[in-house]
């Protein structure tokens, strides 16, 4: 079997590449597991600080491979349950999602470098990432709406949290295409860059994140994710618990500032 997912390492940055050009990087069961294993490996790598997730050959990901889905639907009645493999909530602390890593809670940030189509499950993979860098001619869309395929990789959870219920309902119910300018306007992506440059721009962004003091950045990231289900007092308390471990490095930063570093917002 040819690997559909490859990892490359660039200092503290890991690039995870999805490469199934014949189906616009759509994901089948084998590819989902490869993606899952790639991001588990990234999270366990003591050298890696930031990952970039992108699709080769001009498309991010066209979602679940519907050809593979059709083969599942055509299995002989009375035989093995074709959907048994979709029971993706085992007791495992890091469960495998239908699209692979969509239910992982990583300890380090992932940036999506989006070109071409990021639709259906591919859009859900982009939503799973911490940030999204989108090429000017790329697009999102819940295109699976046309075929009655549900969002089961976090789309109905992450989309409202990211862009609000009104925008989310528009996209979830209609399945319409969302081009880069509108995606930027509604907060669905963080950057729009010229066609063909998403990977380069994501690499520059990853280098910026990798250069920061990691303890405080990761503590703040973890706090932002943890606060969703907490009351305000609980959320503030957990923020304090995470942040107080980093106060010493913050004081060192204050010394550097007092000595003239980083003035006027310079990095």
PDB file of C-alpha atoms in Angstrom:
ATOM      1  CA  UNK A   1       0.000   0.000   0.000  1.00  0.00           C
ATOM      2  CA  UNK A   2       1.336   3.434  -0.970  1.00  0.00           C
ATOM      3  CA  UNK A   3       1.432   5.898   1.900  1.00  0.00           C
ATOM      4  CA  UNK A   4      -1.110   8.662   1.408  1.00  0.00           C
ATOM      5  CA  UNK A   5       0.387  10.725   4.237  1.00  0.00           C
ATOM      6  CA  UNK A   6       3.983  11.862   4.585  1.00  0.00           C
ATOM      7  CA  UNK A   7       5.871  13.755   7.291  1.00  0.00           C
ATOM      8  CA  UNK A   8       8.788  16.095   6.733  1.00  0.00           C
ATOM      9  CA  UNK A   9      10.760  17.850   9.439  1.00  0.00           C
ATOM     10  CA  UNK A  10      12.121  21.379   9.228  1.00  0.00           C
ATOM     11  CA  UNK A  11      13.770  22.105  12.544  1.00  0.00           C
ATOM     12  CA  UNK A  12      10.968  22.568  15.056  1.00  0.00           C
ATOM     13  CA  UNK A  13       8.275  22.403  12.355  1.00  0.00           C
ATOM     14  CA  UNK A  14       6.631  19.203  11.127  1.00  0.00           C
ATOM     15  CA  UNK A  15       4.806  19.241   7.793  1.00  0.00           C
ATOM     16  CA  UNK A  16       2.059  16.636   7.391  1.00  0.00           C
ATOM     17  CA  UNK A  17       1.137  16.189   3.728  1.00  0.00           C
ATOM     18  CA  UNK A  18      -2.011  14.470   2.464  1.00  0.00           C
ATOM     19  CA  UNK A  19      -1.315  13.035  -0.988  1.00  0.00           C
ATOM     20  CA  UNK A  20      -4.152  11.275  -2.873  1.00  0.00           C
ATOM     21  CA  UNK A  21      -4.287  13.307  -6.092  1.00  0.00           C
ATOM     22  CA  UNK A  22      -6.692  10.988  -7.915  1.00  0.00           C
ATOM     23  CA  UNK A  23      -9.494  11.879  -5.439  1.00  0.00           C
ATOM     24  CA  UNK A  24      -8.509  15.457  -4.517  1.00  0.00           C
ATOM     25  CA  UNK A  25      -7.033  14.147  -1.256  1.00  0.00           C
ATOM     26  CA  UNK A  26     -10.275  12.550  -0.098  1.00  0.00           C
ATOM     27  CA  UNK A  27      -9.809  10.294   2.910  1.00  0.00           C
ATOM     28  CA  UNK A  28     -10.599   6.591   3.162  1.00  0.00           C
ATOM     29  CA  UNK A  29     -10.146   4.376   6.234  1.00  0.00           C
ATOM     30  CA  UNK A  30      -6.454   3.663   5.596  1.00  0.00           C
ATOM     31  CA  UNK A  31      -5.699   7.339   5.001  1.00  0.00           C
ATOM     32  CA  UNK A  32      -7.604   8.336   8.146  1.00  0.00           C
ATOM     33  CA  UNK A  33      -5.425   6.038  10.221  1.00  0.00           C
ATOM     34  CA  UNK A  34      -2.259   7.376   8.571  1.00  0.00           C
ATOM     35  CA  UNK A  35      -3.294  10.954   9.373  1.00  0.00           C
ATOM     36  CA  UNK A  36      -4.086   9.972  12.951  1.00  0.00           C
ATOM     37  CA  UNK A  37      -0.717   8.282  13.403  1.00  0.00           C
ATOM     38  CA  UNK A  38       1.126  11.222  11.830  1.00  0.00           C
ATOM     39  CA  UNK A  39      -0.323  13.736  14.289  1.00  0.00           C
ATOM     40  CA  UNK A  40       0.157  11.420  17.274  1.00  0.00           C
ATOM     41  CA  UNK A  41       3.811  11.153  16.228  1.00  0.00           C
ATOM     42  CA  UNK A  42       4.076  14.943  15.927  1.00  0.00           C
ATOM     43  CA  UNK A  43       2.619  15.452  19.400  1.00  0.00           C
ATOM     44  CA  UNK A  44       5.091  12.950  20.893  1.00  0.00           C
ATOM     45  CA  UNK A  45       8.128  14.422  19.108  1.00  0.00           C
ATOM     46  CA  UNK A  46      10.151  16.436  21.664  1.00  0.00           C
ATOM     47  CA  UNK A  47      11.774  18.509  18.909  1.00  0.00           C
ATOM     48  CA  UNK A  48       8.603  19.469  17.043  1.00  0.00           C
ATOM     49  CA  UNK A  49       6.825  22.632  18.193  1.00  0.00           C
ATOM     50  CA  UNK A  50       4.334  23.368  15.409  1.00  0.00           C
ATOM     51  CA  UNK A  51       2.765  21.251  12.661  1.00  0.00           C
ATOM     52  CA  UNK A  52       1.537  22.330   9.243  1.00  0.00           C
ATOM     53  CA  UNK A  53      -1.224  20.283   7.627  1.00  0.00           C
ATOM     54  CA  UNK A  54      -1.641  20.622   3.889  1.00  0.00           C
ATOM     55  CA  UNK A  55      -2.751  18.726   0.822  1.00  0.00           C
ATOM     56  CA  UNK A  56      -0.541  18.079  -2.181  1.00  0.00           C
ATOM     57  CA  UNK A  57      -1.410  18.824  -5.821  1.00  0.00           C
ATOM     58  CA  UNK A  58      -3.549  21.905  -5.290  1.00  0.00           C
ATOM     59  CA  UNK A  59      -6.286  20.686  -2.945  1.00  0.00           C
ATOM     60  CA  UNK A  60      -6.447  20.496   0.837  1.00  0.00           C
ATOM     61  CA  UNK A  61      -9.016  17.701   1.180  1.00  0.00           C
ATOM     62  CA  UNK A  62     -12.282  16.861  -0.586  1.00  0.00           C
ATOM     63  CA  UNK A  63     -13.679  15.063   2.454  1.00  0.00           C
ATOM     64  CA  UNK A  64     -14.499  11.404   2.952  1.00  0.00           C
ATOM     65  CA  UNK A  65     -13.817   9.217  -0.101  1.00  0.00           C
ATOM     66  CA  UNK A  66     -17.363   8.581  -1.378  1.00  0.00           C
ATOM     67  CA  UNK A  67     -16.098   5.751  -3.590  1.00  0.00           C
ATOM     68  CA  UNK A  68     -14.992   3.972  -0.419  1.00  0.00           C
ATOM     69  CA  UNK A  69     -18.373   4.791   1.109  1.00  0.00           C
ATOM     70  CA  UNK A  70     -20.143   3.288  -1.901  1.00  0.00           C
ATOM     71  CA  UNK A  71     -18.174   0.074  -1.461  1.00  0.00           C
ATOM     72  CA  UNK A  72     -19.257  -0.054   2.194  1.00  0.00           C
ATOM     73  CA  UNK A  73     -22.898   0.382   1.198  1.00  0.00           C
ATOM     74  CA  UNK A  74     -22.668  -2.475  -1.326  1.00  0.00           C
ATOM     75  CA  UNK A  75     -21.566  -5.127   1.152  1.00  0.00           C
ATOM     76  CA  UNK A  76     -23.712  -8.247   1.198  1.00  0.00           C
ATOM     77  CA  UNK A  77     -26.793  -7.926   3.487  1.00  0.00           C
ATOM     78  CA  UNK A  78     -26.476 -10.129   6.524  1.00  0.00           C
ATOM     79  CA  UNK A  79     -22.693 -10.012   6.403  1.00  0.00           C
ATOM     80  CA  UNK A  80     -20.367  -8.075   8.725  1.00  0.00           C
ATOM     81  CA  UNK A  81     -21.693  -4.692   9.757  1.00  0.00           C
ATOM     82  CA  UNK A  82     -20.146  -2.264   7.239  1.00  0.00           C
ATOM     83  CA  UNK A  83     -20.410   0.537   9.798  1.00  0.00           C
ATOM     84  CA  UNK A  84     -18.794  -1.310  12.683  1.00  0.00           C
ATOM     85  CA  UNK A  85     -15.523   0.497  11.934  1.00  0.00           C
ATOM     86  CA  UNK A  86     -17.290   3.821  12.487  1.00  0.00           C
ATOM     87  CA  UNK A  87     -17.574   3.285  16.245  1.00  0.00           C
ATOM     88  CA  UNK A  88     -15.005   5.962  16.941  1.00  0.00           C
ATOM     89  CA  UNK A  89     -15.464   6.453  20.671  1.00  0.00           C
ATOM     90  CA  UNK A  90     -13.454   3.656  22.292  1.00  0.00           C
ATOM     91  CA  UNK A  91     -12.034   3.911  25.784  1.00  0.00           C
ATOM     92  CA  UNK A  92      -8.765   5.008  24.219  1.00  0.00           C
ATOM     93  CA  UNK A  93      -7.812   8.461  25.517  1.00  0.00           C
ATOM     94  CA  UNK A  94      -6.881   9.504  21.963  1.00  0.00           C
ATOM     95  CA  UNK A  95      -9.730   8.132  19.792  1.00  0.00           C
ATOM     96  CA  UNK A  96      -9.502   7.762  16.044  1.00  0.00           C
ATOM     97  CA  UNK A  97     -12.028   9.896  14.172  1.00  0.00           C
ATOM     98  CA  UNK A  98     -13.664   8.986  10.846  1.00  0.00           C
ATOM     99  CA  UNK A  99     -11.326  11.445   9.089  1.00  0.00           C
ATOM    100  CA  UNK A 100      -8.417  10.470  11.337  1.00  0.00           C
ATOM    101  CA  UNK A 101      -7.150  13.084  13.820  1.00  0.00           C
ATOM    102  CA  UNK A 102     -10.429  14.999  14.263  1.00  0.00           C
ATOM    103  CA  UNK A 103     -10.920  13.835  17.877  1.00  0.00           C
ATOM    104  CA  UNK A 104      -7.335  14.255  19.014  1.00  0.00           C
ATOM    105  CA  UNK A 105      -6.572  16.909  21.621  1.00  0.00           C
ATOM    106  CA  UNK A 106      -2.973  17.780  20.852  1.00  0.00           C
ATOM    107  CA  UNK A 107      -0.656  19.655  23.165  1.00  0.00           C
ATOM    108  CA  UNK A 108       0.900  21.725  20.361  1.00  0.00           C
ATOM    109  CA  UNK A 109      -0.544  23.911  17.587  1.00  0.00           C
ATOM    110  CA  UNK A 110      -1.383  22.847  14.039  1.00  0.00           C
ATOM    111  CA  UNK A 111      -1.724  25.275  11.119  1.00  0.00           C
ATOM    112  CA  UNK A 112      -3.772  24.325   8.054  1.00  0.00           C
ATOM    113  CA  UNK A 113      -2.314  25.473   4.726  1.00  0.00           C
ATOM    114  CA  UNK A 114      -5.384  25.431   2.481  1.00  0.00           C
ATOM    115  CA  UNK A 115      -5.402  25.366  -1.286  1.00  0.00           C
ATOM    116  CA  UNK A 116      -8.247  24.371  -3.585  1.00  0.00           C
ATOM    117  CA  UNK A 117     -11.049  22.414  -1.947  1.00  0.00           C
ATOM    118  CA  UNK A 118     -11.452  22.066   1.816  1.00  0.00           C
ATOM    119  CA  UNK A 119     -14.941  20.649   1.796  1.00  0.00           C
ATOM    120  CA  UNK A 120     -17.148  18.262   3.814  1.00  0.00           C
ATOM    121  CA  UNK A 121     -14.818  16.212   6.030  1.00  0.00           C
ATOM    122  CA  UNK A 122     -11.887  18.194   4.635  1.00  0.00           C
ATOM    123  CA  UNK A 123     -13.456  21.342   6.030  1.00  0.00           C
ATOM    124  CA  UNK A 124     -13.833  19.554   9.368  1.00  0.00           C
ATOM    125  CA  UNK A 125     -10.112  18.721   9.346  1.00  0.00           C
ATOM    126  CA  UNK A 126      -9.333  22.388   8.696  1.00  0.00           C
ATOM    127  CA  UNK A 127     -11.604  23.399  11.593  1.00  0.00           C
ATOM    128  CA  UNK A 128      -9.704  20.962  13.841  1.00  0.00           C
ATOM    129  CA  UNK A 129      -6.512  22.936  13.247  1.00  0.00           C
ATOM    130  CA  UNK A 130      -5.646  25.925  15.445  1.00  0.00           C
ATOM    131  CA  UNK A 131      -5.254  28.342  12.532  1.00  0.00           C
ATOM    132  CA  UNK A 132      -6.061  28.354   8.823  1.00  0.00           C
ATOM    133  CA  UNK A 133      -4.003  30.018   6.074  1.00  0.00           C
ATOM    134  CA  UNK A 134      -6.087  30.051   2.892  1.00  0.00           C
ATOM    135  CA  UNK A 135      -5.136  30.723  -0.704  1.00  0.00           C
ATOM    136  CA  UNK A 136      -7.181  33.370  -2.526  1.00  0.00           C
ATOM    137  CA  UNK A 137      -8.855  30.832  -4.816  1.00  0.00           C
ATOM    138  CA  UNK A 138      -9.432  28.141  -2.168  1.00  0.00           C
ATOM    139  CA  UNK A 139     -12.888  27.399  -0.780  1.00  0.00           C
ATOM    140  CA  UNK A 140     -14.812  25.740   2.032  1.00  0.00           C
ATOM    141  CA  UNK A 141     -18.226  24.107   1.959  1.00  0.00           C
ATOM    142  CA  UNK A 142     -20.338  21.434   3.613  1.00  0.00           C
ATOM    143  CA  UNK A 143     -20.622  19.756   0.214  1.00  0.00           C
ATOM    144  CA  UNK A 144     -21.653  16.457   1.833  1.00  0.00           C
ATOM    145  CA  UNK A 145     -25.089  18.070   2.314  1.00  0.00           C
ATOM    146  CA  UNK A 146     -25.909  17.051  -1.277  1.00  0.00           C
ATOM    147  CA  UNK A 147     -25.527  13.350  -0.528  1.00  0.00           C
ATOM    148  CA  UNK A 148     -27.006  13.123   2.962  1.00  0.00           C
ATOM    149  CA  UNK A 149     -23.627  12.477   4.574  1.00  0.00           C
ATOM    150  CA  UNK A 150     -23.546  13.906   8.126  1.00  0.00           C
ATOM    151  CA  UNK A 151     -20.846  15.977   9.791  1.00  0.00           C
ATOM    152  CA  UNK A 152     -19.287  13.551  12.291  1.00  0.00           C
ATOM    153  CA  UNK A 153     -15.761  14.966  12.607  1.00  0.00           C
ATOM    154  CA  UNK A 154     -16.572  17.988  14.733  1.00  0.00           C
ATOM    155  CA  UNK A 155     -18.147  20.233  12.111  1.00  0.00           C
ATOM    156  CA  UNK A 156     -21.346  20.887  14.054  1.00  0.00           C
ATOM    157  CA  UNK A 157     -19.306  21.579  17.198  1.00  0.00           C
ATOM    158  CA  UNK A 158     -16.297  23.565  16.013  1.00  0.00           C
ATOM    159  CA  UNK A 159     -18.032  25.634  13.346  1.00  0.00           C
ATOM    160  CA  UNK A 160     -20.510  27.395  15.704  1.00  0.00           C
ATOM    161  CA  UNK A 161     -17.735  27.934  18.250  1.00  0.00           C
ATOM    162  CA  UNK A 162     -15.484  29.442  15.613  1.00  0.00           C
ATOM    163  CA  UNK A 163     -17.849  31.695  13.638  1.00  0.00           C
ATOM    164  CA  UNK A 164     -21.064  31.857  15.690  1.00  0.00           C
ATOM    165  CA  UNK A 165     -24.372  30.053  15.336  1.00  0.00           C
ATOM    166  CA  UNK A 166     -25.850  32.292  12.617  1.00  0.00           C
ATOM    167  CA  UNK A 167     -22.997  31.824  10.148  1.00  0.00           C
ATOM    168  CA  UNK A 168     -22.643  28.159  11.120  1.00  0.00           C
ATOM    169  CA  UNK A 169     -26.311  27.402  10.461  1.00  0.00           C
ATOM    170  CA  UNK A 170     -26.077  29.072   7.067  1.00  0.00           C
ATOM    171  CA  UNK A 171     -23.153  26.859   6.056  1.00  0.00           C
ATOM    172  CA  UNK A 172     -24.397  23.652   7.697  1.00  0.00           C
ATOM    173  CA  UNK A 173     -27.938  23.840   6.323  1.00  0.00           C
ATOM    174  CA  UNK A 174     -27.218  25.064   2.794  1.00  0.00           C
ATOM    175  CA  UNK A 175     -23.884  23.352   2.136  1.00  0.00           C
ATOM    176  CA  UNK A 176     -22.947  26.321  -0.031  1.00  0.00           C
ATOM    177  CA  UNK A 177     -19.447  27.187  -1.182  1.00  0.00           C
ATOM    178  CA  UNK A 178     -17.542  29.776   0.850  1.00  0.00           C
ATOM    179  CA  UNK A 179     -14.676  31.487  -0.969  1.00  0.00           C
ATOM    180  CA  UNK A 180     -11.616  32.916   0.732  1.00  0.00           C
ATOM    181  CA  UNK A 181     -12.712  36.577   1.094  1.00  0.00           C
ATOM    182  CA  UNK A 182     -15.970  35.604   2.823  1.00  0.00           C
ATOM    183  CA  UNK A 183     -14.162  32.990   4.920  1.00  0.00           C
ATOM    184  CA  UNK A 184     -11.783  35.684   6.175  1.00  0.00           C
ATOM    185  CA  UNK A 185     -14.652  38.093   6.862  1.00  0.00           C
ATOM    186  CA  UNK A 186     -16.557  35.579   9.012  1.00  0.00           C
ATOM    187  CA  UNK A 187     -13.466  34.313  10.832  1.00  0.00           C
ATOM    188  CA  UNK A 188     -13.407  30.925   9.148  1.00  0.00           C
ATOM    189  CA  UNK A 189      -9.780  31.479   8.148  1.00  0.00           C
ATOM    190  CA  UNK A 190      -7.038  33.629   9.677  1.00  0.00           C
ATOM    191  CA  UNK A 191      -5.033  34.674   6.615  1.00  0.00           C
ATOM    192  CA  UNK A 192      -5.687  34.882   2.872  1.00  0.00           C
ATOM    193  CA  UNK A 193      -2.578  34.631   0.698  1.00  0.00           C
ATOM    194  CA  UNK A 194      -1.952  34.518  -3.072  1.00  0.00           C
ATOM    195  CA  UNK A 195      -2.661  31.286  -4.919  1.00  0.00           C
ATOM    196  CA  UNK A 196       0.140  28.764  -4.573  1.00  0.00           C
ATOM    197  CA  UNK A 197       1.643  30.316  -1.417  1.00  0.00           C
ATOM    198  CA  UNK A 198      -0.338  28.798   1.481  1.00  0.00           C
ATOM    199  CA  UNK A 199       2.394  26.369   2.472  1.00  0.00           C
ATOM    200  CA  UNK A 200       5.061  29.067   2.347  1.00  0.00           C
ATOM    201  CA  UNK A 201       2.913  31.459   4.396  1.00  0.00           C
ATOM    202  CA  UNK A 202       2.040  28.738   6.907  1.00  0.00           C
ATOM    203  CA  UNK A 203       5.732  27.925   7.262  1.00  0.00           C
ATOM    204  CA  UNK A 204       6.534  31.573   8.072  1.00  0.00           C
ATOM    205  CA  UNK A 205       3.726  31.626  10.634  1.00  0.00           C
ATOM    206  CA  UNK A 206       4.901  28.342  12.154  1.00  0.00           C
ATOM    207  CA  UNK A 207       8.436  29.691  12.472  1.00  0.00           C
ATOM    208  CA  UNK A 208       7.052  32.688  14.351  1.00  0.00           C
ATOM    209  CA  UNK A 209       5.143  30.445  16.792  1.00  0.00           C
ATOM    210  CA  UNK A 210       8.097  28.096  17.220  1.00  0.00           C
ATOM    211  CA  UNK A 211      10.354  31.012  18.183  1.00  0.00           C
ATOM    212  CA  UNK A 212       8.194  32.135  21.127  1.00  0.00           C
ATOM    213  CA  UNK A 213       8.771  30.904  24.691  1.00  0.00           C
ATOM    214  CA  UNK A 214       6.858  27.639  24.454  1.00  0.00           C
ATOM    215  CA  UNK A 215       5.701  27.155  28.044  1.00  0.00           C
ATOM    216  CA  UNK A 216       3.574  30.291  28.162  1.00  0.00           C
ATOM    217  CA  UNK A 217       2.243  29.967  24.629  1.00  0.00           C
ATOM    218  CA  UNK A 218       1.139  26.378  25.199  1.00  0.00           C
ATOM    219  CA  UNK A 219      -0.357  27.207  28.602  1.00  0.00           C
ATOM    220  CA  UNK A 220      -2.427  30.008  27.070  1.00  0.00           C
ATOM    221  CA  UNK A 221      -3.500  27.746  24.193  1.00  0.00           C
ATOM    222  CA  UNK A 222      -4.562  24.987  26.595  1.00  0.00           C
ATOM    223  CA  UNK A 223      -6.495  27.468  28.736  1.00  0.00           C
ATOM    224  CA  UNK A 224      -8.396  28.806  25.721  1.00  0.00           C
ATOM    225  CA  UNK A 225      -9.510  25.292  24.780  1.00  0.00           C
ATOM    226  CA  UNK A 226     -10.330  24.241  28.352  1.00  0.00           C
ATOM    227  CA  UNK A 227     -12.572  27.212  29.171  1.00  0.00           C
ATOM    228  CA  UNK A 228     -15.538  26.334  26.927  1.00  0.00           C
ATOM    229  CA  UNK A 229     -17.477  24.194  29.403  1.00  0.00           C
ATOM    230  CA  UNK A 230     -16.524  26.109  32.539  1.00  0.00           C
ATOM    231  CA  UNK A 231     -18.214  28.899  34.437  1.00  0.00           C
ATOM    232  CA  UNK A 232     -16.396  32.232  34.445  1.00  0.00           C
ATOM    233  CA  UNK A 233     -14.876  31.704  37.941  1.00  0.00           C
ATOM    234  CA  UNK A 234     -13.779  28.165  37.009  1.00  0.00           C
ATOM    235  CA  UNK A 235     -12.328  29.323  33.712  1.00  0.00           C
ATOM    236  CA  UNK A 236     -10.379  32.127  35.390  1.00  0.00           C
ATOM    237  CA  UNK A 237      -9.095  29.733  38.026  1.00  0.00           C
ATOM    238  CA  UNK A 238      -7.829  27.175  35.516  1.00  0.00           C
ATOM    239  CA  UNK A 239      -6.199  30.023  33.555  1.00  0.00           C
ATOM    240  CA  UNK A 240      -4.367  31.061  36.724  1.00  0.00           C
ATOM    241  CA  UNK A 241      -3.274  27.505  37.513  1.00  0.00           C
ATOM    242  CA  UNK A 242      -1.765  27.099  34.049  1.00  0.00           C
ATOM    243  CA  UNK A 243      -0.284  30.566  33.892  1.00  0.00           C
ATOM    244  CA  UNK A 244       1.355  30.674  37.308  1.00  0.00           C
ATOM    245  CA  UNK A 245       3.769  27.939  36.247  1.00  0.00           C
ATOM    246  CA  UNK A 246       5.087  30.337  33.607  1.00  0.00           C
ATOM    247  CA  UNK A 247       5.402  33.491  35.691  1.00  0.00           C
ATOM    248  CA  UNK A 248       9.159  33.059  36.148  1.00  0.00           C
ATOM    249  CA  UNK A 249       9.735  33.125  32.386  1.00  0.00           C
ATOM    250  CA  UNK A 250       7.359  36.095  32.169  1.00  0.00           C
ATOM    251  CA  UNK A 251       9.478  38.005  34.638  1.00  0.00           C
ATOM    252  CA  UNK A 252      12.560  37.192  32.572  1.00  0.00           C
ATOM    253  CA  UNK A 253      10.715  38.654  29.600  1.00  0.00           C
ATOM    254  CA  UNK A 254       9.952  41.777  31.629  1.00  0.00           C
ATOM    255  CA  UNK A 255      13.666  42.188  32.264  1.00  0.00           C
ATOM    256  CA  UNK A 256      14.400  41.928  28.543  1.00  0.00           C
ATOM    257  CA  UNK A 257      11.696  44.535  27.853  1.00  0.00           C
ATOM    258  CA  UNK A 258      13.150  46.878  30.464  1.00  0.00           C
ATOM    259  CA  UNK A 259      16.506  46.499  28.750  1.00  0.00           C
ATOM    260  CA  UNK A 260      15.006  47.646  25.451  1.00  0.00           C
ATOM    261  CA  UNK A 261      13.924  44.444  23.670  1.00  0.00           C
ATOM    262  CA  UNK A 262      10.571  44.176  21.931  1.00  0.00           C
ATOM    263  CA  UNK A 263       9.577  47.832  22.187  1.00  0.00           C
ATOM    264  CA  UNK A 264       6.657  49.188  20.124  1.00  0.00           C
ATOM    265  CA  UNK A 265       5.265  45.739  19.496  1.00  0.00           C
ATOM    266  CA  UNK A 266       8.383  44.464  17.754  1.00  0.00           C
ATOM    267  CA  UNK A 267       9.059  40.716  17.803  1.00  0.00           C
TER     268      UNK A 267
END
